[in-house]
Short mmCIF file of C-alpha atoms in Angstrom, two decimals:
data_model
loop_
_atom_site.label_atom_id
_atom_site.label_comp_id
_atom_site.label_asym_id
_atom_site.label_seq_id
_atom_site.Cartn_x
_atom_site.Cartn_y
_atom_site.Cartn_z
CA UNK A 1 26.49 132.86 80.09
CA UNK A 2 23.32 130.91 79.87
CA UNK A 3 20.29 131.45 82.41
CA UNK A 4 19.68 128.75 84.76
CA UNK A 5 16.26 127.58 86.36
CA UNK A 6 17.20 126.05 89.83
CA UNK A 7 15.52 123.27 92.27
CA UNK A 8 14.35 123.48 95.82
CA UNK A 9 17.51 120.82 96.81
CA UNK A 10 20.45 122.91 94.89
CA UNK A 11 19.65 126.58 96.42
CA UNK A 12 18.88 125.11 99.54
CA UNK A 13 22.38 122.81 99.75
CA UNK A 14 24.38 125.79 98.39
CA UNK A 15 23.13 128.45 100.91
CA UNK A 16 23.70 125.57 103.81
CA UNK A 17 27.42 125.81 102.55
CA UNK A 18 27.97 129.68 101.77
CA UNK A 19 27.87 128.98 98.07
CA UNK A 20 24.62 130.28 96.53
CA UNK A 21 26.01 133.03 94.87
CA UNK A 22 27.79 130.61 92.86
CA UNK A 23 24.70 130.23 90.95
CA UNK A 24 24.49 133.97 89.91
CA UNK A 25 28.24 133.88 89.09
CA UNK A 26 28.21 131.36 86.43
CA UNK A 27 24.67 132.03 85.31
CA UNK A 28 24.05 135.58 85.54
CA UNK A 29 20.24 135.10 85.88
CA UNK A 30 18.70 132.54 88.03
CA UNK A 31 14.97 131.18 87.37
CA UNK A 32 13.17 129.92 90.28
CA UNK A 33 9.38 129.04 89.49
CA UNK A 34 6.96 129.92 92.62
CA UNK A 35 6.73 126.41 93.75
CA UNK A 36 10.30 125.85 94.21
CA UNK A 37 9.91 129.63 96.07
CA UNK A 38 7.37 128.10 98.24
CA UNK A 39 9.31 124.93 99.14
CA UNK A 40 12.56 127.27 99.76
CA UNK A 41 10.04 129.29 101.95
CA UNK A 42 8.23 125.81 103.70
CA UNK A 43 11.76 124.94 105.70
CA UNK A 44 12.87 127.98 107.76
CA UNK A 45 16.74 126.87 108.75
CA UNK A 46 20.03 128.70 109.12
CA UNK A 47 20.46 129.55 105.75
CA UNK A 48 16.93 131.29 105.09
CA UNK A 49 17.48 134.37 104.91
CA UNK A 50 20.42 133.76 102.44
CA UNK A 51 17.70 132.48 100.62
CA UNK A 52 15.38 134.83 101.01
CA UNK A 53 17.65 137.19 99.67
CA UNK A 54 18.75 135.30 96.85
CA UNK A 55 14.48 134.51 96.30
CA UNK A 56 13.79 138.08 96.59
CA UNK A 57 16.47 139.34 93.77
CA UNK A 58 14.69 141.18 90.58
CA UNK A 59 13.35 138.46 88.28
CA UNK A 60 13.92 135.46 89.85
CA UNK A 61 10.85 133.85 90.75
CA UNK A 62 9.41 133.40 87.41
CA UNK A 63 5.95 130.98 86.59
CA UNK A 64 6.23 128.59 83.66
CA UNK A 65 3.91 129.82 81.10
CA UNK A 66 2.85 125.91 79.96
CA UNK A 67 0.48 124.81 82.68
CA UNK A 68 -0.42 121.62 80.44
CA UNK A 69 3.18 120.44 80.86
CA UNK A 70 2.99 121.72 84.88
CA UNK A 71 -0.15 119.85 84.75
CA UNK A 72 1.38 116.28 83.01
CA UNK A 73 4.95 116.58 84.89
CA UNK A 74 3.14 116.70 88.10
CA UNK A 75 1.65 113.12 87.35
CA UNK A 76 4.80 111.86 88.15
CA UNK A 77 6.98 114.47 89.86
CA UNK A 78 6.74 116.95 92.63
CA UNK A 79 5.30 120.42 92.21
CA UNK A 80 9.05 122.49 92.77
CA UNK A 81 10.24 119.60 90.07
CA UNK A 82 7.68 119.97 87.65
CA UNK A 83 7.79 123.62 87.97
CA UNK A 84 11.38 124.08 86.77
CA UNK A 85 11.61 121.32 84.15
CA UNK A 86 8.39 123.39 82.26
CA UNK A 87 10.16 126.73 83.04
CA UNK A 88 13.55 125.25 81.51
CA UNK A 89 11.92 124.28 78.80
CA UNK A 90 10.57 127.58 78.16
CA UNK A 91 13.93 129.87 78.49
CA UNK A 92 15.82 129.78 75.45
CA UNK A 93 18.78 127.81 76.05
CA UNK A 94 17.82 127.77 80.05
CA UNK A 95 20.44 124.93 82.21
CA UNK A 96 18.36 122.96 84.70
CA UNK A 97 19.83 122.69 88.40
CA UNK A 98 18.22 119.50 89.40
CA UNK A 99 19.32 116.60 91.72
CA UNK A 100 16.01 114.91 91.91
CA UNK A 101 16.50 111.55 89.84
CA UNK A 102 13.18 111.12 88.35
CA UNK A 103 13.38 114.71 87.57
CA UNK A 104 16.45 114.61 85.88
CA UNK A 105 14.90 111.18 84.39
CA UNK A 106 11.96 113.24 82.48
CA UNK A 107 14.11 116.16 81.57
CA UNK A 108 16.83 114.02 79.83
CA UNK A 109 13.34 113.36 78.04
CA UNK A 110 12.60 116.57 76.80
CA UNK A 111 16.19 116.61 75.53
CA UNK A 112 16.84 119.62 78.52
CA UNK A 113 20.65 120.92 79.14
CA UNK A 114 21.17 120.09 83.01
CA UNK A 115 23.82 119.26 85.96
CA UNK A 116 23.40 119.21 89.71
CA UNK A 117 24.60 120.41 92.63
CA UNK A 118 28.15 118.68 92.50
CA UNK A 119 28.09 119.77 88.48
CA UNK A 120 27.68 123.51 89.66
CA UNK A 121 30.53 123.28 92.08
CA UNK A 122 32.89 121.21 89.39
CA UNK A 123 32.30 124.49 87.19
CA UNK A 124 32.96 126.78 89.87
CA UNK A 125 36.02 125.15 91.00
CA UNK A 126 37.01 125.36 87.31
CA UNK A 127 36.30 128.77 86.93
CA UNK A 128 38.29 130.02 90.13
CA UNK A 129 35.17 131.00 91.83
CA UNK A 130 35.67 128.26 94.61
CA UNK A 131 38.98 127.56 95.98
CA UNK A 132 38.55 124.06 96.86
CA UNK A 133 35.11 121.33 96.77
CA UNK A 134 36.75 118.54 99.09
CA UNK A 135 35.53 120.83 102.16
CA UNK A 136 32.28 121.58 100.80
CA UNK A 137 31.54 118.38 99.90
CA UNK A 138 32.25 117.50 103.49
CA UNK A 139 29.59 119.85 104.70
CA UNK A 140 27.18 118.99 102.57
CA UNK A 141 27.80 115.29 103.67
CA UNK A 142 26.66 116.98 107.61
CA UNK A 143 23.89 118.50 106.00
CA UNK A 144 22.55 115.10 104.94
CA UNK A 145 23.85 115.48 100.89
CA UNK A 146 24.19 111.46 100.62
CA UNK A 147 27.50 110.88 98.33
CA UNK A 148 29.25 107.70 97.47
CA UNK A 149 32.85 107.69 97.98
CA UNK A 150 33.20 106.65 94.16
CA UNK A 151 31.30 109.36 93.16
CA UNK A 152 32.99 111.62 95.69
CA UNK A 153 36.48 110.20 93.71
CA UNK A 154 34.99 111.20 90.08
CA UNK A 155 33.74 114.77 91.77
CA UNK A 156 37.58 115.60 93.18
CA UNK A 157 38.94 114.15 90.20
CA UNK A 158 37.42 116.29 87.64
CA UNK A 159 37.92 118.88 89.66
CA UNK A 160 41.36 118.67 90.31
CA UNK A 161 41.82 117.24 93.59
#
């Protein structure tokens, strides 16, 4: 079970659908660097004090040691997104969590292991940890999660629905 560093988008999305644990399931330990802890803490909703909770467990807010690469990503990227791609980089075999395009963009770059939101349920779905994604996938739809229906096809289809 490798560690995971997550984005501000993922926990959020998962708590909005009673799914976060998911991400301590499949990874164990989840990273999230303080700016990504700030942004989760920036947009009190429904879901925050699921996040809170899931924030507050031992180890997980964790700074990335690099600030030079904080310091370059955040030319181009947002301070939650530049954040975790310099904190994946650091933990040894670390998956990234990361919907953000240009994010995803730069850490395809520095040759970083990642998947997204729909990735994390595909694997949970796969792992018997979620019964079905063709509901959740609906809520996050409500929530404002913007999903072609091609994509939504590929997402059911790999996971077996």
């Amino acid at each position: 079970v490798m560690a995971a560093v997550a984005d501000t988008s993922s926990i959020i999305l998962l708590a909005k659908v009673g799914q976060l644990r998911l991400l301590q399931q499949l990874h164990g330990q989840v990273f999230v660097p303080p700016a990504v802890a700030a942004e989760l803490r920036a947009k009190p909703d429904a879901a925050s004090q699921v996040v809170e909770a899931f924030i507050e467990s031992p180890g997980c807010v964790r700074s990335p040691e690099n600030r030079l690469l904080v310091q370059a990503l955040s030319a181009d990227l947002a301070a939650g997104e530049a954040e975790a791609i310099a904190l994946a980089a650091e933990v040894p075999g670390a998956l990234l969590i990361m919907d953000d395009a240009e994010g995803r963009r730069v850490a395809r770059g520095l040759n970083l292991h990642m998947t997204g939101l729909l990735g994390v349920l595909i694997e949970g779905k796969g792992r018997g940890l979620i019964s079905a994604i063709s509901p959740l996938l609906d809520q996050l739809m409500a929530e404002g999660f913007w999903l072609s229906e091609a994509m939504r096809r590929i997402v059911l289809d790999a996971a077996g629905e």
